[in-house]
Amino acid sequence: MFIEKNQQNLIYMASTVIGARHAFLTRFGGVSEGPFYSLNLGSNRGDDPAAVRENYRRAAALMGAGIDDCAVTKQVHGNVVRVVTKADRHACMTPVTAEKGLPLFCFTADCVPALLLDREAGVAGAIHCGWRSSASDILKNAVERMEALGARRERICAAMGPAIGRCCFETDEDVPLALSAYLGGDTEGLWDRKENGKYLVDLRLANKRRLLQLGLREENIDLSDECTLCSHEKYWSHRYTKGNRGSQAACIVLE
């Protein structure tokens, strides 16, 4: 279950299955102005760099860290996952870690943010799951990297945060075809075909199905029901703004 929280004016969502400090941040609690109001964590969209840095400082503080003490993703649509340590602070990759006190940040603006945790093993991951990276099996890569650090699939908990929902994720046929290959044809209930030939796709549910195939337990997987496009006043949505937007983050830290 996802719960809205407010800490030092930062409004964020948290999942009850993730037993570590974490957050799925919203647009609220920052200092940016104009089209980037208010918590924008995207540094390459035209926002004032000083405002972005202050926003990032606040987000890092929420994780109990300094602004330059985090490992962050580069917001791309690949499937590369790297194990990171404190030597990778502020490096760009899809990170998994066993380092305590090293927050992981994953940036999105419609794609699915996934936080993974094996609390017993002390291993966490922050994964950017767009449809291309999903179909490239980034979650399998992340689970395997976590296993290499001592995690076990039956213990891994996963929370998939606010993202564009089935209600708004309209695609061509290439997306259902890619996801069908990704899931080995196990696609019942994942999309609807519209009269115009387009599809409405549930990417969060597709990724949950993949995690179940990978051996995670149903009770350890939590899905947000918030759509970033429907709730564009609360979350950044690339589709709603036609690209003129900021970025939000999902973050997690082992303490």
PDB file of C-alpha atoms in Angstrom:
ATOM      1  CA  MET A   1       0.000   0.000   0.000  1.00  0.00           C
ATOM      2  CA  PHE A   2       1.225   3.498  -0.844  1.00  0.00           C
ATOM      3  CA  ILE A   3       0.950   6.266   1.738  1.00  0.00           C
ATOM      4  CA  GLU A   4       1.413  10.012   1.208  1.00  0.00           C
ATOM      5  CA  LYS A   5       3.854  11.634   3.617  1.00  0.00           C
ATOM      6  CA  ASN A   6       5.079  15.170   4.271  1.00  0.00           C
ATOM      7  CA  GLN A   7       8.500  15.832   5.759  1.00  0.00           C
ATOM      8  CA  GLN A   8       9.936  19.350   5.852  1.00  0.00           C
ATOM      9  CA  ASN A   9       7.419  20.355   3.140  1.00  0.00           C
ATOM     10  CA  LEU A  10       8.587  17.573   0.824  1.00  0.00           C
ATOM     11  CA  ILE A  11       5.480  15.622  -0.174  1.00  0.00           C
ATOM     12  CA  TYR A  12       6.220  12.061  -1.221  1.00  0.00           C
ATOM     13  CA  MET A  13       4.747   8.579  -1.425  1.00  0.00           C
ATOM     14  CA  ALA A  14       6.055   5.565   0.477  1.00  0.00           C
ATOM     15  CA  SER A  15       5.275   1.861   0.164  1.00  0.00           C
ATOM     16  CA  THR A  16       4.539  -0.349   3.136  1.00  0.00           C
ATOM     17  CA  VAL A  17       6.477  -3.273   1.604  1.00  0.00           C
ATOM     18  CA  ILE A  18       9.815  -1.415   1.536  1.00  0.00           C
ATOM     19  CA  GLY A  19      11.438  -1.717   4.955  1.00  0.00           C
ATOM     20  CA  ALA A  20      14.075   0.964   4.446  1.00  0.00           C
ATOM     21  CA  ARG A  21      14.121   4.729   4.169  1.00  0.00           C
ATOM     22  CA  HIS A  22      12.727   5.564   0.738  1.00  0.00           C
ATOM     23  CA  ALA A  23      10.506   7.969  -1.157  1.00  0.00           C
ATOM     24  CA  PHE A  24       8.675   8.414  -4.423  1.00  0.00           C
ATOM     25  CA  LEU A  25       8.928  12.178  -4.684  1.00  0.00           C
ATOM     26  CA  THR A  26       6.253  14.482  -6.105  1.00  0.00           C
ATOM     27  CA  ARG A  27       6.515  17.966  -7.641  1.00  0.00           C
ATOM     28  CA  PHE A  28       6.034  19.581  -4.215  1.00  0.00           C
ATOM     29  CA  GLY A  29       8.659  20.845  -1.788  1.00  0.00           C
ATOM     30  CA  GLY A  30      11.246  22.573  -3.968  1.00  0.00           C
ATOM     31  CA  VAL A  31      12.267  26.082  -4.998  1.00  0.00           C
ATOM     32  CA  SER A  32      12.049  26.019  -8.802  1.00  0.00           C
ATOM     33  CA  GLU A  33       9.758  28.512 -10.523  1.00  0.00           C
ATOM     34  CA  GLY A  34       7.773  28.885 -13.719  1.00  0.00           C
ATOM     35  CA  PRO A  35       7.184  25.683 -15.703  1.00  0.00           C
ATOM     36  CA  PHE A  36       9.529  23.810 -13.325  1.00  0.00           C
ATOM     37  CA  TYR A  37       7.575  24.636 -10.159  1.00  0.00           C
ATOM     38  CA  SER A  38       8.525  23.423  -7.593  1.00  0.00           C
ATOM     39  CA  LEU A  39      10.575  20.221  -6.962  1.00  0.00           C
ATOM     40  CA  ASN A  40      12.389  19.645 -10.239  1.00  0.00           C
ATOM     41  CA  LEU A  41      15.356  17.269 -10.118  1.00  0.00           C
ATOM     42  CA  GLY A  42      16.148  17.442 -13.836  1.00  0.00           C
ATOM     43  CA  SER A  43      19.348  19.402 -14.473  1.00  0.00           C
ATOM     44  CA  ASN A  44      19.190  19.407 -18.276  1.00  0.00           C
ATOM     45  CA  ARG A  45      15.747  20.881 -18.961  1.00  0.00           C
ATOM     46  CA  GLY A  46      16.459  24.593 -18.733  1.00  0.00           C
ATOM     47  CA  ASP A  47      15.769  25.193 -15.047  1.00  0.00           C
ATOM     48  CA  ASP A  48      17.955  27.479 -12.923  1.00  0.00           C
ATOM     49  CA  PRO A  49      20.936  25.295 -11.881  1.00  0.00           C
ATOM     50  CA  ALA A  50      20.987  26.851  -8.410  1.00  0.00           C
ATOM     51  CA  ALA A  51      17.329  25.926  -7.896  1.00  0.00           C
ATOM     52  CA  VAL A  52      17.908  22.358  -9.081  1.00  0.00           C
ATOM     53  CA  ARG A  53      20.853  22.002  -6.718  1.00  0.00           C
ATOM     54  CA  GLU A  54      18.756  23.211  -3.782  1.00  0.00           C
ATOM     55  CA  ASN A  55      15.986  20.789  -4.773  1.00  0.00           C
ATOM     56  CA  TYR A  56      18.530  17.991  -4.911  1.00  0.00           C
ATOM     57  CA  ARG A  57      19.928  19.025  -1.516  1.00  0.00           C
ATOM     58  CA  ARG A  58      16.459  18.719   0.005  1.00  0.00           C
ATOM     59  CA  ALA A  59      15.835  15.328  -1.588  1.00  0.00           C
ATOM     60  CA  ALA A  60      19.224  14.026  -0.418  1.00  0.00           C
ATOM     61  CA  ALA A  61      18.548  15.326   3.095  1.00  0.00           C
ATOM     62  CA  LEU A  62      15.310  13.340   3.131  1.00  0.00           C
ATOM     63  CA  MET A  63      17.519  10.272   2.658  1.00  0.00           C
ATOM     64  CA  GLY A  64      19.852  11.420   5.427  1.00  0.00           C
ATOM     65  CA  ALA A  65      22.672  12.323   3.042  1.00  0.00           C
ATOM     66  CA  GLY A  66      24.532  15.273   1.611  1.00  0.00           C
ATOM     67  CA  ILE A  67      23.900  16.581  -1.889  1.00  0.00           C
ATOM     68  CA  ASP A  68      27.026  14.946  -3.332  1.00  0.00           C
ATOM     69  CA  ASP A  69      26.680  11.642  -1.468  1.00  0.00           C
ATOM     70  CA  CYS A  70      24.207   9.786  -3.722  1.00  0.00           C
ATOM     71  CA  ALA A  71      24.377   7.414  -6.692  1.00  0.00           C
ATOM     72  CA  VAL A  72      21.983   8.443  -9.439  1.00  0.00           C
ATOM     73  CA  THR A  73      20.587   7.048 -12.671  1.00  0.00           C
ATOM     74  CA  LYS A  74      20.996   8.543 -16.090  1.00  0.00           C
ATOM     75  CA  GLN A  75      17.432   8.778 -17.434  1.00  0.00           C
ATOM     76  CA  VAL A  76      17.808   6.583 -20.512  1.00  0.00           C
ATOM     77  CA  HIS A  77      15.933   3.582 -21.856  1.00  0.00           C
ATOM     78  CA  GLY A  78      18.563   0.859 -21.616  1.00  0.00           C
ATOM     79  CA  ASN A  79      18.929  -2.237 -19.460  1.00  0.00           C
ATOM     80  CA  VAL A  80      22.415  -1.814 -17.957  1.00  0.00           C
ATOM     81  CA  VAL A  81      22.562  -2.337 -14.188  1.00  0.00           C
ATOM     82  CA  ARG A  82      25.689  -1.689 -12.129  1.00  0.00           C
ATOM     83  CA  VAL A  83      26.651  -2.503  -8.588  1.00  0.00           C
ATOM     84  CA  VAL A  84      27.691   0.786  -6.987  1.00  0.00           C
ATOM     85  CA  THR A  85      29.723   1.793  -3.951  1.00  0.00           C
ATOM     86  CA  LYS A  86      30.574   5.116  -2.350  1.00  0.00           C
ATOM     87  CA  ALA A  87      33.183   5.566  -5.065  1.00  0.00           C
ATOM     88  CA  ASP A  88      30.262   5.976  -7.496  1.00  0.00           C
ATOM     89  CA  ARG A  89      28.630   8.907  -5.723  1.00  0.00           C
ATOM     90  CA  HIS A  90      26.931  11.129  -8.284  1.00  0.00           C
ATOM     91  CA  ALA A  91      27.822   8.724 -11.084  1.00  0.00           C
ATOM     92  CA  CYS A  92      25.163   7.931 -13.712  1.00  0.00           C
ATOM     93  CA  MET A  93      23.877   4.373 -14.030  1.00  0.00           C
ATOM     94  CA  THR A  94      21.003   2.128 -12.935  1.00  0.00           C
ATOM     95  CA  PRO A  95      22.251   1.299  -9.451  1.00  0.00           C
ATOM     96  CA  VAL A  96      22.033  -1.568  -7.026  1.00  0.00           C
ATOM     97  CA  THR A  97      24.086  -1.524  -3.850  1.00  0.00           C
ATOM     98  CA  ALA A  98      24.966  -3.176  -0.567  1.00  0.00           C
ATOM     99  CA  GLU A  99      26.597   0.028   0.725  1.00  0.00           C
ATOM    100  CA  LYS A 100      24.932   1.454   3.812  1.00  0.00           C
ATOM    101  CA  GLY A 101      24.394   5.203   3.780  1.00  0.00           C
ATOM    102  CA  LEU A 102      24.545   5.474  -0.042  1.00  0.00           C
ATOM    103  CA  PRO A 103      21.178   6.716  -1.374  1.00  0.00           C
ATOM    104  CA  LEU A 104      20.141   5.527  -4.830  1.00  0.00           C
ATOM    105  CA  PHE A 105      18.121   7.899  -7.016  1.00  0.00           C
ATOM    106  CA  CYS A 106      16.073   6.897 -10.066  1.00  0.00           C
ATOM    107  CA  PHE A 107      14.541   9.705 -12.179  1.00  0.00           C
ATOM    108  CA  THR A 108      11.262   9.487 -14.107  1.00  0.00           C
ATOM    109  CA  ALA A 109       8.532  11.598 -15.692  1.00  0.00           C
ATOM    110  CA  ASP A 110       5.962   8.936 -16.795  1.00  0.00           C
ATOM    111  CA  CYS A 111       8.071   5.747 -16.825  1.00  0.00           C
ATOM    112  CA  VAL A 112       7.785   3.260 -13.972  1.00  0.00           C
ATOM    113  CA  PRO A 113      10.163   3.778 -11.016  1.00  0.00           C
ATOM    114  CA  ALA A 114      10.887   0.518  -9.180  1.00  0.00           C
ATOM    115  CA  LEU A 115      12.565   0.253  -5.786  1.00  0.00           C
ATOM    116  CA  LEU A 116      13.845  -3.187  -4.791  1.00  0.00           C
ATOM    117  CA  LEU A 117      15.005  -4.313  -1.352  1.00  0.00           C
ATOM    118  CA  ASP A 118      16.207  -7.441   0.399  1.00  0.00           C
ATOM    119  CA  ARG A 119      16.350  -6.072   3.919  1.00  0.00           C
ATOM    120  CA  GLU A 120      17.906  -9.202   5.438  1.00  0.00           C
ATOM    121  CA  ALA A 121      20.773  -9.227   2.939  1.00  0.00           C
ATOM    122  CA  GLY A 122      21.115  -5.437   3.004  1.00  0.00           C
ATOM    123  CA  VAL A 123      20.785  -4.972  -0.767  1.00  0.00           C
ATOM    124  CA  ALA A 124      18.722  -2.364  -2.621  1.00  0.00           C
ATOM    125  CA  GLY A 125      18.101  -1.144  -6.154  1.00  0.00           C
ATOM    126  CA  ALA A 126      16.463   1.815  -7.919  1.00  0.00           C
ATOM    127  CA  ILE A 127      15.340   0.948 -11.439  1.00  0.00           C
ATOM    128  CA  HIS A 128      13.996   3.140 -14.273  1.00  0.00           C
ATOM    129  CA  CYS A 129      11.473   0.974 -16.158  1.00  0.00           C
ATOM    130  CA  GLY A 130      10.383   2.577 -19.396  1.00  0.00           C
ATOM    131  CA  TRP A 131       8.782   0.229 -21.884  1.00  0.00           C
ATOM    132  CA  ARG A 132      12.029  -0.237 -23.800  1.00  0.00           C
ATOM    133  CA  SER A 133      14.119  -0.972 -20.724  1.00  0.00           C
ATOM    134  CA  SER A 134      11.345  -3.208 -19.406  1.00  0.00           C
ATOM    135  CA  ALA A 135      11.219  -5.186 -22.643  1.00  0.00           C
ATOM    136  CA  SER A 136      15.019  -5.433 -22.501  1.00  0.00           C
ATOM    137  CA  ASP A 137      14.594  -7.207 -19.132  1.00  0.00           C
ATOM    138  CA  ILE A 138      16.204  -4.606 -16.901  1.00  0.00           C
ATOM    139  CA  LEU A 139      14.395  -6.106 -13.899  1.00  0.00           C
ATOM    140  CA  LYS A 140      15.992  -9.506 -14.497  1.00  0.00           C
ATOM    141  CA  ASN A 141      19.385  -7.822 -14.682  1.00  0.00           C
ATOM    142  CA  ALA A 142      18.700  -5.950 -11.441  1.00  0.00           C
ATOM    143  CA  VAL A 143      17.549  -9.079  -9.584  1.00  0.00           C
ATOM    144  CA  GLU A 144      20.646 -10.968 -10.746  1.00  0.00           C
ATOM    145  CA  ARG A 145      22.952  -8.149  -9.591  1.00  0.00           C
ATOM    146  CA  MET A 146      21.201  -8.138  -6.227  1.00  0.00           C
ATOM    147  CA  GLU A 147      21.614 -11.912  -5.950  1.00  0.00           C
ATOM    148  CA  ALA A 148      25.334 -11.496  -6.580  1.00  0.00           C
ATOM    149  CA  LEU A 149      25.388  -9.286  -3.475  1.00  0.00           C
ATOM    150  CA  GLY A 150      23.624 -11.901  -1.335  1.00  0.00           C
ATOM    151  CA  ALA A 151      19.941 -11.166  -1.951  1.00  0.00           C
ATOM    152  CA  ARG A 152      17.407 -13.956  -2.427  1.00  0.00           C
ATOM    153  CA  ARG A 153      14.484 -13.654  -4.807  1.00  0.00           C
ATOM    154  CA  GLU A 154      11.900 -14.883  -2.336  1.00  0.00           C
ATOM    155  CA  ARG A 155      12.957 -12.108   0.071  1.00  0.00           C
ATOM    156  CA  ILE A 156      13.179  -9.231  -2.391  1.00  0.00           C
ATOM    157  CA  CYS A 157      10.416  -6.653  -1.985  1.00  0.00           C
ATOM    158  CA  ALA A 158       9.498  -4.384  -4.885  1.00  0.00           C
ATOM    159  CA  ALA A 159       7.475  -1.175  -5.063  1.00  0.00           C
ATOM    160  CA  MET A 160       6.532   0.415  -8.391  1.00  0.00           C
ATOM    161  CA  GLY A 161       5.652   4.035  -7.954  1.00  0.00           C
ATOM    162  CA  PRO A 162       3.533   6.635  -9.741  1.00  0.00           C
ATOM    163  CA  ALA A 163       3.800   6.328 -13.522  1.00  0.00           C
ATOM    164  CA  ILE A 164       1.651   6.774 -16.591  1.00  0.00           C
ATOM    165  CA  GLY A 165      -1.290   4.425 -16.156  1.00  0.00           C
ATOM    166  CA  ARG A 166      -3.179   2.118 -18.440  1.00  0.00           C
ATOM    167  CA  CYS A 167      -5.791   4.865 -18.719  1.00  0.00           C
ATOM    168  CA  CYS A 168      -3.334   7.144 -20.566  1.00  0.00           C
ATOM    169  CA  PHE A 169      -0.464   5.041 -21.937  1.00  0.00           C
ATOM    170  CA  GLU A 170      -1.618   4.892 -25.552  1.00  0.00           C
ATOM    171  CA  THR A 171       0.838   3.142 -27.867  1.00  0.00           C
ATOM    172  CA  ASP A 172       1.260   1.598 -31.286  1.00  0.00           C
ATOM    173  CA  GLU A 173       1.417  -2.171 -31.699  1.00  0.00           C
ATOM    174  CA  ASP A 174       5.189  -2.241 -31.187  1.00  0.00           C
ATOM    175  CA  VAL A 175       4.820  -1.898 -27.415  1.00  0.00           C
ATOM    176  CA  PRO A 176       2.440  -4.857 -26.906  1.00  0.00           C
ATOM    177  CA  LEU A 177       4.579  -6.949 -29.253  1.00  0.00           C
ATOM    178  CA  ALA A 178       7.749  -6.132 -27.302  1.00  0.00           C
ATOM    179  CA  LEU A 179       6.089  -6.821 -23.958  1.00  0.00           C
ATOM    180  CA  SER A 180       4.646 -10.102 -25.249  1.00  0.00           C
ATOM    181  CA  ALA A 181       8.155 -11.255 -26.155  1.00  0.00           C
ATOM    182  CA  TYR A 182       9.433  -9.996 -22.775  1.00  0.00           C
ATOM    183  CA  LEU A 183       6.829 -11.992 -20.863  1.00  0.00           C
ATOM    184  CA  GLY A 184       6.893 -15.107 -22.999  1.00  0.00           C
ATOM    185  CA  GLY A 185       3.332 -14.493 -24.146  1.00  0.00           C
ATOM    186  CA  ASP A 186       1.894 -14.177 -20.610  1.00  0.00           C
ATOM    187  CA  THR A 187       0.017 -10.962 -21.417  1.00  0.00           C
ATOM    188  CA  GLU A 188      -3.617 -11.590 -20.511  1.00  0.00           C
ATOM    189  CA  GLY A 189      -5.203  -8.407 -19.161  1.00  0.00           C
ATOM    190  CA  LEU A 190      -2.224  -6.141 -19.834  1.00  0.00           C
ATOM    191  CA  TRP A 191      -3.729  -3.997 -22.597  1.00  0.00           C
ATOM    192  CA  ASP A 192      -6.838  -3.059 -24.525  1.00  0.00           C
ATOM    193  CA  ARG A 193      -7.044  -2.397 -28.254  1.00  0.00           C
ATOM    194  CA  LYS A 194      -8.880   0.796 -29.195  1.00  0.00           C
ATOM    195  CA  GLU A 195     -11.069   1.323 -32.252  1.00  0.00           C
ATOM    196  CA  ASN A 196      -8.357   3.549 -33.775  1.00  0.00           C
ATOM    197  CA  GLY A 197      -5.894   0.647 -33.741  1.00  0.00           C
ATOM    198  CA  LYS A 198      -3.909   2.003 -30.774  1.00  0.00           C
ATOM    199  CA  TYR A 199      -3.400   0.164 -27.487  1.00  0.00           C
ATOM    200  CA  LEU A 200      -3.804   1.179 -23.846  1.00  0.00           C
ATOM    201  CA  VAL A 201      -1.021  -0.606 -21.953  1.00  0.00           C
ATOM    202  CA  ASP A 202      -0.533  -1.307 -18.234  1.00  0.00           C
ATOM    203  CA  LEU A 203       3.258  -1.150 -17.907  1.00  0.00           C
ATOM    204  CA  ARG A 204       3.294  -1.450 -14.115  1.00  0.00           C
ATOM    205  CA  LEU A 205       1.268  -4.647 -14.221  1.00  0.00           C
ATOM    206  CA  ALA A 206       3.510  -6.025 -16.981  1.00  0.00           C
ATOM    207  CA  ASN A 207       6.552  -5.448 -14.790  1.00  0.00           C
ATOM    208  CA  LYS A 208       4.842  -7.016 -11.785  1.00  0.00           C
ATOM    209  CA  ARG A 209       4.183 -10.084 -13.918  1.00  0.00           C
ATOM    210  CA  ARG A 210       7.863 -10.235 -14.823  1.00  0.00           C
ATOM    211  CA  LEU A 211       8.892 -10.021 -11.176  1.00  0.00           C
ATOM    212  CA  LEU A 212       6.574 -12.936 -10.388  1.00  0.00           C
ATOM    213  CA  GLN A 213       8.179 -14.904 -13.222  1.00  0.00           C
ATOM    214  CA  LEU A 214      11.578 -14.091 -11.707  1.00  0.00           C
ATOM    215  CA  GLY A 215      10.569 -15.627  -8.384  1.00  0.00           C
ATOM    216  CA  LEU A 216       9.418 -12.690  -6.257  1.00  0.00           C
ATOM    217  CA  ARG A 217       6.427 -13.315  -4.033  1.00  0.00           C
ATOM    218  CA  GLU A 218       3.061 -11.713  -4.757  1.00  0.00           C
ATOM    219  CA  GLU A 219       2.803 -10.299  -1.243  1.00  0.00           C
ATOM    220  CA  ASN A 220       6.188  -8.594  -1.624  1.00  0.00           C
ATOM    221  CA  ILE A 221       5.180  -6.544  -4.688  1.00  0.00           C
ATOM    222  CA  ASP A 222       3.383  -3.209  -4.326  1.00  0.00           C
ATOM    223  CA  LEU A 223       1.969  -1.147  -7.187  1.00  0.00           C
ATOM    224  CA  SER A 224       0.964   2.498  -6.988  1.00  0.00           C
ATOM    225  CA  ASP A 225      -2.405   3.266  -8.577  1.00  0.00           C
ATOM    226  CA  GLU A 226      -1.517   6.891  -9.412  1.00  0.00           C
ATOM    227  CA  CYS A 227      -1.173   7.971 -13.040  1.00  0.00           C
ATOM    228  CA  THR A 228       1.366  10.735 -13.610  1.00  0.00           C
ATOM    229  CA  LEU A 229      -0.531  12.115 -16.605  1.00  0.00           C
ATOM    230  CA  CYS A 230      -3.900  12.186 -14.813  1.00  0.00           C
ATOM    231  CA  SER A 231      -2.183  13.707 -11.762  1.00  0.00           C
ATOM    232  CA  HIS A 232       0.101  16.084 -13.686  1.00  0.00           C
ATOM    233  CA  GLU A 233      -0.341  18.753 -11.036  1.00  0.00           C
ATOM    234  CA  LYS A 234       1.301  16.386  -8.521  1.00  0.00           C
ATOM    235  CA  TYR A 235       3.843  14.571 -10.718  1.00  0.00           C
ATOM    236  CA  TRP A 236       5.954  15.413 -13.740  1.00  0.00           C
ATOM    237  CA  SER A 237       4.491  13.940 -16.936  1.00  0.00           C
ATOM    238  CA  HIS A 238       6.475  13.987 -20.162  1.00  0.00           C
ATOM    239  CA  ARG A 239       3.371  13.357 -22.242  1.00  0.00           C
ATOM    240  CA  TYR A 240       1.225  16.006 -20.587  1.00  0.00           C
ATOM    241  CA  THR A 241       3.861  18.739 -20.938  1.00  0.00           C
ATOM    242  CA  LYS A 242       5.028  17.522 -24.373  1.00  0.00           C
ATOM    243  CA  GLY A 243       8.558  17.377 -23.002  1.00  0.00           C
ATOM    244  CA  ASN A 244       8.625  20.779 -21.292  1.00  0.00           C
ATOM    245  CA  ARG A 245       8.956  19.406 -17.788  1.00  0.00           C
ATOM    246  CA  GLY A 246      11.132  18.551 -14.856  1.00  0.00           C
ATOM    247  CA  SER A 247      11.939  15.168 -13.322  1.00  0.00           C
ATOM    248  CA  GLN A 248      10.945  13.459 -10.094  1.00  0.00           C
ATOM    249  CA  ALA A 249      12.865  10.752  -8.293  1.00  0.00           C
ATOM    250  CA  ALA A 250      12.376   7.497  -6.484  1.00  0.00           C
ATOM    251  CA  CYS A 251      15.063   7.034  -3.849  1.00  0.00           C
ATOM    252  CA  ILE A 252      16.140   4.471  -1.273  1.00  0.00           C
ATOM    253  CA  VAL A 253      18.988   4.147   1.223  1.00  0.00           C
ATOM    254  CA  LEU A 254      20.265   1.295   3.397  1.00  0.00           C
ATOM    255  CA  GLU A 255      20.814   2.497   6.958  1.00  0.00           C
TER     256      GLU A 255
END
